[in-house]
PDB file of C-alpha atoms and ligand atoms in Angstrom:
ATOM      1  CA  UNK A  23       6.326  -0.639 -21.870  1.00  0.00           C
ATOM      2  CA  UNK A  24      10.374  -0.258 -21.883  1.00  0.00           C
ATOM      3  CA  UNK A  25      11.974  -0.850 -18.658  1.00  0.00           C
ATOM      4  CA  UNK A  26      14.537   0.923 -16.501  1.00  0.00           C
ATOM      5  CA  UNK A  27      16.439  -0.786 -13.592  1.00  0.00           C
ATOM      6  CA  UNK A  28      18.867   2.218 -12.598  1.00  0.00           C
ATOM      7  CA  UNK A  29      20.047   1.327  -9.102  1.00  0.00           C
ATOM      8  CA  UNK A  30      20.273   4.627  -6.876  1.00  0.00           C
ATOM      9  CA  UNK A  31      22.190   4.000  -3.256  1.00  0.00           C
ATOM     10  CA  UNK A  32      20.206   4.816  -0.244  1.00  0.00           C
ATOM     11  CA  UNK A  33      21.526   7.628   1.352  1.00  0.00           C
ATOM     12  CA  UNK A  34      19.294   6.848   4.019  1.00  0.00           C
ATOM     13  CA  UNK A  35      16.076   4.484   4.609  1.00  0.00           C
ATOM     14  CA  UNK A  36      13.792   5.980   7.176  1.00  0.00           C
ATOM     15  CA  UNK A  37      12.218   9.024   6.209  1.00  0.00           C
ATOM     16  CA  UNK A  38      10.052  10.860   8.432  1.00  0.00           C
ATOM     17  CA  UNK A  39       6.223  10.881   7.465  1.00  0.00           C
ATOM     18  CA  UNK A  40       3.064  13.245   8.271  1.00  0.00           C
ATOM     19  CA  UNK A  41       0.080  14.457   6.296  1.00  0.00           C
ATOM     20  CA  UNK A  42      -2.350  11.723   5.244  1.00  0.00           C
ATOM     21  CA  UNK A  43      -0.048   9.284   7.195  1.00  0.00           C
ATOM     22  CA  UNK A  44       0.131  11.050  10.483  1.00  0.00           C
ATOM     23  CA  UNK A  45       0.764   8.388  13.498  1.00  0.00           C
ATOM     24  CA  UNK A  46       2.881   7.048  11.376  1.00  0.00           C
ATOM     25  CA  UNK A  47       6.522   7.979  12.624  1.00  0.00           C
ATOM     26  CA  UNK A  48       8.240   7.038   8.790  1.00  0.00           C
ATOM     27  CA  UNK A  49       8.329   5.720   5.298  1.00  0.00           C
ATOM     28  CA  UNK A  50      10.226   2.818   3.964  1.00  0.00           C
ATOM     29  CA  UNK A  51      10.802   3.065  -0.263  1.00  0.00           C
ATOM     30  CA  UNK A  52      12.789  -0.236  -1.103  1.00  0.00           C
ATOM     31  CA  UNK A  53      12.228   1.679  -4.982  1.00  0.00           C
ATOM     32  CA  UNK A  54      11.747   4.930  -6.455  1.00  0.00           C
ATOM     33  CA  UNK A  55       9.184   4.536  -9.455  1.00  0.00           C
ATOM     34  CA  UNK A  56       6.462   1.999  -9.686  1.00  0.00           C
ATOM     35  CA  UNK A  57       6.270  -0.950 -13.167  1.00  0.00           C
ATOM     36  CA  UNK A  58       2.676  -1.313 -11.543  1.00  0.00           C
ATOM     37  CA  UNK A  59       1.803   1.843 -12.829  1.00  0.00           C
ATOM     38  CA  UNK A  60      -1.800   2.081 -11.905  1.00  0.00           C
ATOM     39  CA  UNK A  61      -3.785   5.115 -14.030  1.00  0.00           C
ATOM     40  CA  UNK A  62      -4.956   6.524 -10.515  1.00  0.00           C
ATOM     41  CA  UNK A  63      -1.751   6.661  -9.007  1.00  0.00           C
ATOM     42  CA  UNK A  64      -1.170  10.471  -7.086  1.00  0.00           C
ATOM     43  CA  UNK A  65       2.623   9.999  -7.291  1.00  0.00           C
ATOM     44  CA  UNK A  66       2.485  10.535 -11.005  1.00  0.00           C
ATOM     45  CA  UNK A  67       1.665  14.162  -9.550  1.00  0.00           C
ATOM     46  CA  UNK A  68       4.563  14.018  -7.151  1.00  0.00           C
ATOM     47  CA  UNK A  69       7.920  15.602  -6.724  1.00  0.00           C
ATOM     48  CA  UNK A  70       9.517  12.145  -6.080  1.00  0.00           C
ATOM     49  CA  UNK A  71       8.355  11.154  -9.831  1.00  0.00           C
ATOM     50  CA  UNK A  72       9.164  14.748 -11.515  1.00  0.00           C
ATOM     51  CA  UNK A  73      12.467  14.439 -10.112  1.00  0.00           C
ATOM     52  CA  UNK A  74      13.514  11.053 -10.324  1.00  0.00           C
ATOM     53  CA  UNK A  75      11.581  10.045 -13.615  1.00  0.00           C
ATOM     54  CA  UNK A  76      14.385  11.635 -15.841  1.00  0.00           C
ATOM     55  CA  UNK A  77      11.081  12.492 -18.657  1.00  0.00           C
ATOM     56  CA  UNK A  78       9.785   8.989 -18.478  1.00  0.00           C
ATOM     57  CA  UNK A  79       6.331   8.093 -18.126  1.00  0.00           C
ATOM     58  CA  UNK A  80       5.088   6.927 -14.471  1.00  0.00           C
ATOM     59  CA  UNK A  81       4.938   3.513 -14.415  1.00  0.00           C
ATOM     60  CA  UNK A  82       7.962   2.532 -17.242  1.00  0.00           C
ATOM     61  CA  UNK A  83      10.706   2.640 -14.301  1.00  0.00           C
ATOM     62  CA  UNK A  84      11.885   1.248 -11.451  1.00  0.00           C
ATOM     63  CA  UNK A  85      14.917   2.550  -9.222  1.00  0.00           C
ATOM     64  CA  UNK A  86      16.122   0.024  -7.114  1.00  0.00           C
ATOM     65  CA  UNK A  87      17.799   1.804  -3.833  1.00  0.00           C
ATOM     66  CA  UNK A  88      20.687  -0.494  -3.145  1.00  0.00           C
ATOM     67  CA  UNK A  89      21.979  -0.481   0.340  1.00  0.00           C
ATOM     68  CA  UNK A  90      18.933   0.870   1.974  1.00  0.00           C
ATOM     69  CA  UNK A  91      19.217  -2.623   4.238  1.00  0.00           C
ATOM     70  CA  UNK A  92      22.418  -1.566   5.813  1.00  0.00           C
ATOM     71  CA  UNK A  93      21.291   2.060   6.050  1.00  0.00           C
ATOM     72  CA  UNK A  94      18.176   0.587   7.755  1.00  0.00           C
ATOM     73  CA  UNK A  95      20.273  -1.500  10.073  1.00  0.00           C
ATOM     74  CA  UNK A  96      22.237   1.634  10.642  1.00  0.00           C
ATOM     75  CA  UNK A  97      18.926   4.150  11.862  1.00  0.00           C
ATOM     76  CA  UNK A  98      17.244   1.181  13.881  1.00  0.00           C
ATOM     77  CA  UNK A  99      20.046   0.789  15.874  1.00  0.00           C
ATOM     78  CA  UNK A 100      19.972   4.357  16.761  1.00  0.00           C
ATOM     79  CA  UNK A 101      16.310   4.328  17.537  1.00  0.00           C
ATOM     80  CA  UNK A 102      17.388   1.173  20.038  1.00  0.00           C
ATOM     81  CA  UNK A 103      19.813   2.508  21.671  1.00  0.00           C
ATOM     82  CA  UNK A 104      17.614   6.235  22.348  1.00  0.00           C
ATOM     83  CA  UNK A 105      15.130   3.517  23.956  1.00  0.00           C
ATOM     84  CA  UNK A 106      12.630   4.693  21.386  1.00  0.00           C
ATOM     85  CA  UNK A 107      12.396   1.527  19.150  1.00  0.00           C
ATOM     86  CA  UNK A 108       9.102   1.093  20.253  1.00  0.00           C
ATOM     87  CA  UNK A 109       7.828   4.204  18.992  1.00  0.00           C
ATOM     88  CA  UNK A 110       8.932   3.961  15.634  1.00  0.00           C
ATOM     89  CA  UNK A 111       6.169   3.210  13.338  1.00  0.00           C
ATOM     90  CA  UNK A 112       6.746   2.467   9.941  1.00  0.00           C
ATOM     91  CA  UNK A 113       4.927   2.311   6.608  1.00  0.00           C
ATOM     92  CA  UNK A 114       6.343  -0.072   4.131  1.00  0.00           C
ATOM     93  CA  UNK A 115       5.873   1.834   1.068  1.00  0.00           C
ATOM     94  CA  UNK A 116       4.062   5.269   0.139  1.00  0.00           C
ATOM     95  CA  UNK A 117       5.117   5.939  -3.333  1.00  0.00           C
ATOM     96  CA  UNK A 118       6.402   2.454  -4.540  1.00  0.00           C
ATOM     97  CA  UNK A 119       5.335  -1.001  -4.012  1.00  0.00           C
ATOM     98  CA  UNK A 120       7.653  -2.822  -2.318  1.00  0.00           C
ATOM     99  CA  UNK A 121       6.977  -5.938  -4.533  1.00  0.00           C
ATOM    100  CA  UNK A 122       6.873  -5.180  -7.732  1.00  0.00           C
ATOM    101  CA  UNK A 123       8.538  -7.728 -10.086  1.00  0.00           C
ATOM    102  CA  UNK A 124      11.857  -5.524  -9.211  1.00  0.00           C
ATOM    103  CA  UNK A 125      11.745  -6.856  -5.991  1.00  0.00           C
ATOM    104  CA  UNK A 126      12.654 -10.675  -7.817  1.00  0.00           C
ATOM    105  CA  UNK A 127      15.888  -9.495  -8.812  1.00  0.00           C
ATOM    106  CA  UNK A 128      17.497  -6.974  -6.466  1.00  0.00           C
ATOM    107  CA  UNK A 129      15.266  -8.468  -2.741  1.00  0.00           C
ATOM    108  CA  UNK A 130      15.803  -5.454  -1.277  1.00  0.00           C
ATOM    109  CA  UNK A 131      12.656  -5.472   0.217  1.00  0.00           C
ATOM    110  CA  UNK A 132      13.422  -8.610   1.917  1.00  0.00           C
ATOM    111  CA  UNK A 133      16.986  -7.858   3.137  1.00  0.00           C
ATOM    112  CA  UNK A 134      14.834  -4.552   4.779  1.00  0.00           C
ATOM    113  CA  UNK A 135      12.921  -7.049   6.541  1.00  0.00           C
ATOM    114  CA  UNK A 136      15.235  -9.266   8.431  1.00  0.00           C
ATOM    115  CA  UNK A 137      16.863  -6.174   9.244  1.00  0.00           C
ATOM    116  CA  UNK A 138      13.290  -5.241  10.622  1.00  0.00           C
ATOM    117  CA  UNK A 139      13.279  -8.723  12.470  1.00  0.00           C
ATOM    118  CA  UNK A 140      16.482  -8.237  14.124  1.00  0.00           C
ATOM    119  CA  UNK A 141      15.179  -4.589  15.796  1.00  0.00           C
ATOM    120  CA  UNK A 142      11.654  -4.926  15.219  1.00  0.00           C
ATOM    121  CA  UNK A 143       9.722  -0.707  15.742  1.00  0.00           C
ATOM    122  CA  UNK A 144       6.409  -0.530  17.246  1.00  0.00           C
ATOM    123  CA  UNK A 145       4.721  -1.537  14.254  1.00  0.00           C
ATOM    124  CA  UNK A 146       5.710  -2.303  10.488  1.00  0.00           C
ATOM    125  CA  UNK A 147       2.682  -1.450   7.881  1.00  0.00           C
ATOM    126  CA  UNK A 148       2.966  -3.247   4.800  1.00  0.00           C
ATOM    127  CA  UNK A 149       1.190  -1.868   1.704  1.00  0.00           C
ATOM    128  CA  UNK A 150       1.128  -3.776  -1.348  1.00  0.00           C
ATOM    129  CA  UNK A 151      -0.605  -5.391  -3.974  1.00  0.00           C
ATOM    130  CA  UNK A 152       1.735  -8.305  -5.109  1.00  0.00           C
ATOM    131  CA  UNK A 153       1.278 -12.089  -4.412  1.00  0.00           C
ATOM    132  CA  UNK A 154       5.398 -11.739  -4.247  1.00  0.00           C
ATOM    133  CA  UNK A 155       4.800 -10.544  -0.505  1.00  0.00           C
ATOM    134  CA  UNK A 156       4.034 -14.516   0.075  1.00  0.00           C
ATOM    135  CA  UNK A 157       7.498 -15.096  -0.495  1.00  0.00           C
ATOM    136  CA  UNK A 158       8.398 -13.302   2.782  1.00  0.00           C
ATOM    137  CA  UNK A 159       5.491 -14.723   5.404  1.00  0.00           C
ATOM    138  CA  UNK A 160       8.097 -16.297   7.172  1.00  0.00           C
ATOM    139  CA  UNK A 161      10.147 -13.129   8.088  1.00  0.00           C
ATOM    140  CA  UNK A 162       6.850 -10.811   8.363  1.00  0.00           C
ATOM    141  CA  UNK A 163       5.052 -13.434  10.893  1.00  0.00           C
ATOM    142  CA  UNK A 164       8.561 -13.248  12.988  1.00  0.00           C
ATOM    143  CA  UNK A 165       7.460  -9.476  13.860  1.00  0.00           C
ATOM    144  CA  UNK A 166       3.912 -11.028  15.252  1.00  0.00           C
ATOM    145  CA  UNK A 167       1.553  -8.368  15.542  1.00  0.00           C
ATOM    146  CA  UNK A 168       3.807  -5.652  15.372  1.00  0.00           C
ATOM    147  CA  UNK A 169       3.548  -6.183  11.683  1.00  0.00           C
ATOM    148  CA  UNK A 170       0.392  -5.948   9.645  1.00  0.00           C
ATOM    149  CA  UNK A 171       0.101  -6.534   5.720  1.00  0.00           C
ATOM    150  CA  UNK A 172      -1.920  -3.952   3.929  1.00  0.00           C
ATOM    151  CA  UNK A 173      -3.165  -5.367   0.740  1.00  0.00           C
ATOM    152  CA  UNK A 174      -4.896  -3.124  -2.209  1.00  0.00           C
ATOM    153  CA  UNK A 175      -8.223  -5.156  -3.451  1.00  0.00           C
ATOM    154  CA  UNK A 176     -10.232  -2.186  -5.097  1.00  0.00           C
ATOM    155  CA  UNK A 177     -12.991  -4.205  -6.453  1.00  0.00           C
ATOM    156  CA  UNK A 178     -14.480  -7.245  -7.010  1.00  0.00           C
ATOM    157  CA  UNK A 179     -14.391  -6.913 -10.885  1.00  0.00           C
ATOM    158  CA  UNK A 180     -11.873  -7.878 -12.618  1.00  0.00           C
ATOM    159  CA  UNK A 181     -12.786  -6.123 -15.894  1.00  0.00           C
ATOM    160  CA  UNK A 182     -12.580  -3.309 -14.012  1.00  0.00           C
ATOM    161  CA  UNK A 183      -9.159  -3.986 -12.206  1.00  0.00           C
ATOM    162  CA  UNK A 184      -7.717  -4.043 -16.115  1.00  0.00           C
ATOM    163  CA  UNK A 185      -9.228  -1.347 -17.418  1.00  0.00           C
ATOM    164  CA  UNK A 186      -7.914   1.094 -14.345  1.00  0.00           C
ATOM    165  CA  UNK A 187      -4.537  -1.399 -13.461  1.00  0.00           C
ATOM    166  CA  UNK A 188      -3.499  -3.945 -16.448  1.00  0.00           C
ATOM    167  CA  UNK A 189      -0.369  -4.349 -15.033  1.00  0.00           C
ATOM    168  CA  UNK A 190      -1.551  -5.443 -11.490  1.00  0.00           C
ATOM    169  CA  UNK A 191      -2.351  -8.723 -10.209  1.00  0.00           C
ATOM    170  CA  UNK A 192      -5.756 -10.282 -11.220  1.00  0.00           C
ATOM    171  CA  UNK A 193      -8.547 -10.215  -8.588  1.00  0.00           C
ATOM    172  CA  UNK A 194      -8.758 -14.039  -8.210  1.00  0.00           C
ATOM    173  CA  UNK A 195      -4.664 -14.180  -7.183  1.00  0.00           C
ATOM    174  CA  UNK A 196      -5.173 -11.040  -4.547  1.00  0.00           C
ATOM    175  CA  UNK A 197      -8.459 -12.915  -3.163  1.00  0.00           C
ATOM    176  CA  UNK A 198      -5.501 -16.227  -2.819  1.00  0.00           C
ATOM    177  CA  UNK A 199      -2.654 -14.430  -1.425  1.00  0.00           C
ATOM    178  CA  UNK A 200      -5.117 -12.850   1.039  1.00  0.00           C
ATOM    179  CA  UNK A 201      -6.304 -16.427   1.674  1.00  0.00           C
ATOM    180  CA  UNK A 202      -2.807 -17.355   2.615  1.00  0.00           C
ATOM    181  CA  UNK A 203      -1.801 -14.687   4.615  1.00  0.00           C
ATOM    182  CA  UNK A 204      -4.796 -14.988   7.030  1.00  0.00           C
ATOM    183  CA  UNK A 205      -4.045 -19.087   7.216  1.00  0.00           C
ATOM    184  CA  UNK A 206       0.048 -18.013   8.137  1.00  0.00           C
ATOM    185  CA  UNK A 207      -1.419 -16.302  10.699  1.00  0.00           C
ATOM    186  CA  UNK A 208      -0.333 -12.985  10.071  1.00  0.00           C
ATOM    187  CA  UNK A 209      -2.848  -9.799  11.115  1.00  0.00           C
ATOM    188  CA  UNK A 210      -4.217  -8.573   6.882  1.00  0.00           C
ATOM    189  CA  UNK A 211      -5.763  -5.433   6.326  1.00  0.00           C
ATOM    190  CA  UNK A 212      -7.412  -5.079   2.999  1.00  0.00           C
ATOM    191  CA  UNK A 213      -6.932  -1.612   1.243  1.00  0.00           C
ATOM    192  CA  UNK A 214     -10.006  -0.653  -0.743  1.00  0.00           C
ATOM    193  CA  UNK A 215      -8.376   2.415  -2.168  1.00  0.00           C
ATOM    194  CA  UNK A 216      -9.281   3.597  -4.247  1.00  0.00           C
ATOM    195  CA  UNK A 217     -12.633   2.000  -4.488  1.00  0.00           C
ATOM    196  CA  UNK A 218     -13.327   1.251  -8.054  1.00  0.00           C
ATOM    197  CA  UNK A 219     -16.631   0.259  -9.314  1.00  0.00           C
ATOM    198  CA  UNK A 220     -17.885  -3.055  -7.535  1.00  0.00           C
ATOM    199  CA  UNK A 221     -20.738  -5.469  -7.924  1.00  0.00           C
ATOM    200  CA  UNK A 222     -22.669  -4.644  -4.961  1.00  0.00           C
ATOM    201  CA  UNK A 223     -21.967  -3.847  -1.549  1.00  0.00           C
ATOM    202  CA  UNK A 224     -23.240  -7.258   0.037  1.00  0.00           C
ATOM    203  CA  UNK A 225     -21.056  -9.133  -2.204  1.00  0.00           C
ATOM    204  CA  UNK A 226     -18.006  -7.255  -2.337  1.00  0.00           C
ATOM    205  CA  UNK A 227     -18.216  -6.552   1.433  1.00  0.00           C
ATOM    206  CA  UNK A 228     -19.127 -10.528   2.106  1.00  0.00           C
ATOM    207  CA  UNK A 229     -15.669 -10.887   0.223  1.00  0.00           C
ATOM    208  CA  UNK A 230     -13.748  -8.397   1.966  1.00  0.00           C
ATOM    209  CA  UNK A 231     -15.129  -9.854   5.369  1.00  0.00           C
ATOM    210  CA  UNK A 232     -14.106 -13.471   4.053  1.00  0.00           C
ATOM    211  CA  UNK A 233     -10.162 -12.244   3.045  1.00  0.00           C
ATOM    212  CA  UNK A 234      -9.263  -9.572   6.056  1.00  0.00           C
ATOM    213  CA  UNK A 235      -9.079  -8.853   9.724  1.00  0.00           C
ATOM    214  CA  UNK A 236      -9.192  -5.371   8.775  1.00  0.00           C
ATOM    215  CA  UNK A 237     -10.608  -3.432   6.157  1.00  0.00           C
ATOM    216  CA  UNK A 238      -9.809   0.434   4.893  1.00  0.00           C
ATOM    217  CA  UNK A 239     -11.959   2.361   1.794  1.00  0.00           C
ATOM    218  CA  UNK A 240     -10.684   4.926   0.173  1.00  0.00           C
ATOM    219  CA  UNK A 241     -11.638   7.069  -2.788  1.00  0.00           C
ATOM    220  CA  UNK A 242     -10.221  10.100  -4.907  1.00  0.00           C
ATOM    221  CA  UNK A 243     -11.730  12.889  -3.338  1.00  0.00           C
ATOM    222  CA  UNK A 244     -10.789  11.874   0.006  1.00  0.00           C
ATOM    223  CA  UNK A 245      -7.684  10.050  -0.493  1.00  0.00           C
ATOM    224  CA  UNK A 246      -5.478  11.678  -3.112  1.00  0.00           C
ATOM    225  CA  UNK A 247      -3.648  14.166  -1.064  1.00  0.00           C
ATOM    226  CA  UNK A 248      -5.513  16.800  -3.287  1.00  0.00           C
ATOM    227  CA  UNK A 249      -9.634  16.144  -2.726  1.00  0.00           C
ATOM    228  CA  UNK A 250      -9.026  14.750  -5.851  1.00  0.00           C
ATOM    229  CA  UNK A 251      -6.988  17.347  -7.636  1.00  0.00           C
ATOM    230  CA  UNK A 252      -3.990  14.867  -8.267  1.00  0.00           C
ATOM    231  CA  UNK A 253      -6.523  12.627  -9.575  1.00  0.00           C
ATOM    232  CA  UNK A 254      -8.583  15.171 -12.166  1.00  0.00           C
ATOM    233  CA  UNK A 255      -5.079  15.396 -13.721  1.00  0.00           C
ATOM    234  CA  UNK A 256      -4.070  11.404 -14.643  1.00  0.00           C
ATOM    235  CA  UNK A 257      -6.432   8.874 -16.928  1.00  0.00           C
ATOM    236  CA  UNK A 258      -8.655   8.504 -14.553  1.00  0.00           C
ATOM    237  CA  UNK A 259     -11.759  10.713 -15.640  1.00  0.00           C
ATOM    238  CA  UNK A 260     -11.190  10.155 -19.377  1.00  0.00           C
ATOM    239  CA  UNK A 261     -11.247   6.324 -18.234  1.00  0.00           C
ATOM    240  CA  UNK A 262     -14.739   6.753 -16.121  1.00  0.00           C
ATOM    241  CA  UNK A 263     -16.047   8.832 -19.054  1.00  0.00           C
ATOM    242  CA  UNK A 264     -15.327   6.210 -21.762  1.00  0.00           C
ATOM    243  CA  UNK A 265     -16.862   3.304 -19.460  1.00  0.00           C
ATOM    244  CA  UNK A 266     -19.679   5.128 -18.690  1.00  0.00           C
ATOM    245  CA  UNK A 267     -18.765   4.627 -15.345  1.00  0.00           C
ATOM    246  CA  UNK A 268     -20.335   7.783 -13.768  1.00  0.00           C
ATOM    247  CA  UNK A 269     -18.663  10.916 -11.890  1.00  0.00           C
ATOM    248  CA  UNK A 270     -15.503   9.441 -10.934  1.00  0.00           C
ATOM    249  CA  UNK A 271     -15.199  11.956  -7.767  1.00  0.00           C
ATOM    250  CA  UNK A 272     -18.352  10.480  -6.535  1.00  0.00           C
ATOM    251  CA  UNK A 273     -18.587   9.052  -2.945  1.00  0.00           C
ATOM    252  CA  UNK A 274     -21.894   7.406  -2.373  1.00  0.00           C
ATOM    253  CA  UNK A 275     -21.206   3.480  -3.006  1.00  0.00           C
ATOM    254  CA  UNK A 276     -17.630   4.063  -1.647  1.00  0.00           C
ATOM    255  CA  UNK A 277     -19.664   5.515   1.526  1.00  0.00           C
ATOM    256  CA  UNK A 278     -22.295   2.596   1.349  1.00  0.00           C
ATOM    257  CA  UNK A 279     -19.691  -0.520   1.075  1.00  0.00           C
ATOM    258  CA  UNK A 280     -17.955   1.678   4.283  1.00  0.00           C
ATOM    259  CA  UNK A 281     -20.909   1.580   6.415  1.00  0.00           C
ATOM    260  CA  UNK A 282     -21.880  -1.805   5.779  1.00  0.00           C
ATOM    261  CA  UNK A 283     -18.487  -2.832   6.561  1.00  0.00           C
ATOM    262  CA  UNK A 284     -18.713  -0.718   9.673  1.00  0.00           C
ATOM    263  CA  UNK A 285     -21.753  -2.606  10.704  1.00  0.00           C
ATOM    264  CA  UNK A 286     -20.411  -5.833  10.448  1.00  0.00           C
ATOM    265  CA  UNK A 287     -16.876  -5.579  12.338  1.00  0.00           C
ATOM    266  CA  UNK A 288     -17.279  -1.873  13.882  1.00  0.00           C
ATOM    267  CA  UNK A 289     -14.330  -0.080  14.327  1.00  0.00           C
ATOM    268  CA  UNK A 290     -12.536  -2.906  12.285  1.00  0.00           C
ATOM    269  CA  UNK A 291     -13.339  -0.542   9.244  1.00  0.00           C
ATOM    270  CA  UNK A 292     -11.937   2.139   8.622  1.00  0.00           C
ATOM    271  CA  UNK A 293     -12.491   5.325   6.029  1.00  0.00           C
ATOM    272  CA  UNK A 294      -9.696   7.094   4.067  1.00  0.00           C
ATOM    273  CA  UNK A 295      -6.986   8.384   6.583  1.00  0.00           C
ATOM    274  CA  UNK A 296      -8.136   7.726  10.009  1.00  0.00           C
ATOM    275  CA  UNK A 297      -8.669   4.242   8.738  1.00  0.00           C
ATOM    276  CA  UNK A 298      -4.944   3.803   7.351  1.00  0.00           C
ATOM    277  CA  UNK A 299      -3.628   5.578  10.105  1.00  0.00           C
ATOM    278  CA  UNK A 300      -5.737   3.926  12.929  1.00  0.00           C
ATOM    279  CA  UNK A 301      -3.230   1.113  13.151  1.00  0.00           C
ATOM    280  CA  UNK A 302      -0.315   3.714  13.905  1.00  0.00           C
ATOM    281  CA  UNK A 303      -2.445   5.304  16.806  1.00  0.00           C
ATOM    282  CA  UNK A 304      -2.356   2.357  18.779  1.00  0.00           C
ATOM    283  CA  UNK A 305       1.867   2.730  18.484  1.00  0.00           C
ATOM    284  CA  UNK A 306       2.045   6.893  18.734  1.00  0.00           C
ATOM    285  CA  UNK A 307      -0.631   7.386  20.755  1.00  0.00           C
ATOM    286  CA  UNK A 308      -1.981   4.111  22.657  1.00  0.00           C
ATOM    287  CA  UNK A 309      -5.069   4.556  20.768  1.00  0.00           C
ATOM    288  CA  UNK A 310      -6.619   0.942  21.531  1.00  0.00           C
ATOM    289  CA  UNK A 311      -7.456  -0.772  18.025  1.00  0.00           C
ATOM    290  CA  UNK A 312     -10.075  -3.106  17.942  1.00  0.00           C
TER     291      UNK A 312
HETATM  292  S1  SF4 B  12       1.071   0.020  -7.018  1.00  0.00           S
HETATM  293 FE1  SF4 B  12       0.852   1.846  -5.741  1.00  0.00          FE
HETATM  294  S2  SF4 B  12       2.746   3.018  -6.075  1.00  0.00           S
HETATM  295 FE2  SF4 B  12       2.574   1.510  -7.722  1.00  0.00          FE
HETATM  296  S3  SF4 B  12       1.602   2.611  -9.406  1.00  0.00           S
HETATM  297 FE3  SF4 B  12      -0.012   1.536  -8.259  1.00  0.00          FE
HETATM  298  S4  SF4 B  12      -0.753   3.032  -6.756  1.00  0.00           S
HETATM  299 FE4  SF4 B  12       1.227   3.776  -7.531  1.00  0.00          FE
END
């Protein structure tokens, strides 16, 4: 896969966020593209990549937005002095992963977050899939429990995690990152989304239970922005089909590992939306989040 690093200067950080992330108040992209470049992923079928992607293939670059600290600095400040700081709830990233390898060389995520520490918002969602994030425990446990780490574990199976995602993290190093974000004390939801094919819902949930405070599942249908039109059009059924996999816009063991979680920690589990967005309640609305 050939690489692109063309830096593009924030003209702003914050961007203002609805639809499947309603409660949230805004986005933070440290990037525009994604090197992860996971066969499921909806912003394939985006504007952002159809605009920015200059003809290349999702997943071959990476756009590092240089400045966006400052610009960050810049917008939080405002919120502060509006006395609405608290209010601001933010979602750390929605079409990017704010620790890709990128994220080695140009640390923009992490000059984002000490801005972030120095006016911390109502809450800070961070949504990744990268043991890089252990890098910054020190600056995301200064934000206490304003700040949660949202971490993508979408099975169990590792063979299956390469066949969907070879370019993401194995299963065993998420399963140790999560490890050592729980022991740095800092408050871990784990993002089941999409839910891939799993060994079986005692086992996979037993492990889920073991590695998260908090845990979210997600699938295609309900997850993709589309009911699973973005999906029908990437790998992803061509992928199910050749692994004999099933009907990829299928629900039912999604739906089973769901309410098994939700019998075991209650409202601590979460489905599709309401469960990413349950966090931001607690900041928009005062919705109490056990
Ligand atoms: S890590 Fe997230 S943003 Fe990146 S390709 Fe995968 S799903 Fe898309």
């Amino acid at each position: 896969m050939s690489e692109t690093h063309s830096p593009r200067p924030a003209s702003g950080a914050l961007t203002q966020t609805g639809g499947f992330l309603t409660g949230f108040t805004h986005t933070l992209q440290p990037y525009i593209g994604c090197r992860f470049g996971c066969d499921y992923c909806y912003v394939q079928e985006s504007t952002v990549h159809r605009f920015h992607g200059g003809g290349l293939t999702w997943g071959e670059y990476v756009h590092p937005r240089t400045g966006i600290a400052e610009k960050l600095a810049v917008e939080l400040a405002r919120f502060e002095k509006r006395g609405t700081l608290d209010q601001v709830a933010i979602f750390m990233s929605s079409t990017t992963d704010p620790y890709q390898g990128a994220e080695r060389r140009w640390g923009l995520t992490r000059a984002c977050l000490e801005v972030l520490g120095e006016r911390p918002p109502g809450l800070l969602v961070i949504q990744t899939r990268s043991p890089l994030v252990e890098r910054d425990f020190d600056l995301i446990r200064t934000l206490g429990d304003r700040a949660w780490l949202s971490f993508t574990l979408e099975t169990d199976l590792d063979e299956v995690r390469r066949t969907v995602t070879p370019h993401c993290p194995s299963v065993a190093q998420r399963l140790e990152t999560l490890k050592v974000a729980l022991a740095a004390g800092i408050n871990v939801q784990v993002a089941v989304s999409p839910c891939l094919p799993f060994s079986s819902v005692e086992t996979f949930g037993a492990l889920l239970l073991e590695h998260g405070d908090r845990v979210v599942v997600d699938t295609y249908a309900s997850g993709d922005g589309g009911g699973g039109k973005r999906t029908a059009k990437t790998a992803i059924p061509a992928a199910y089909a050749a692994q004999n996999w099933g009907d990829w816009r299928a629900e039912d063991q999604a739906q089973a590992l769901y309410e098994w979680l939700r019998m075991q920690i209650g409202e601590r589990a979460g489905w599709s939306q309401a469960g990413f967005t349950a966090l931001a309640r607690t900041v928009t609305e005062g919705t109490p989040c056990s």
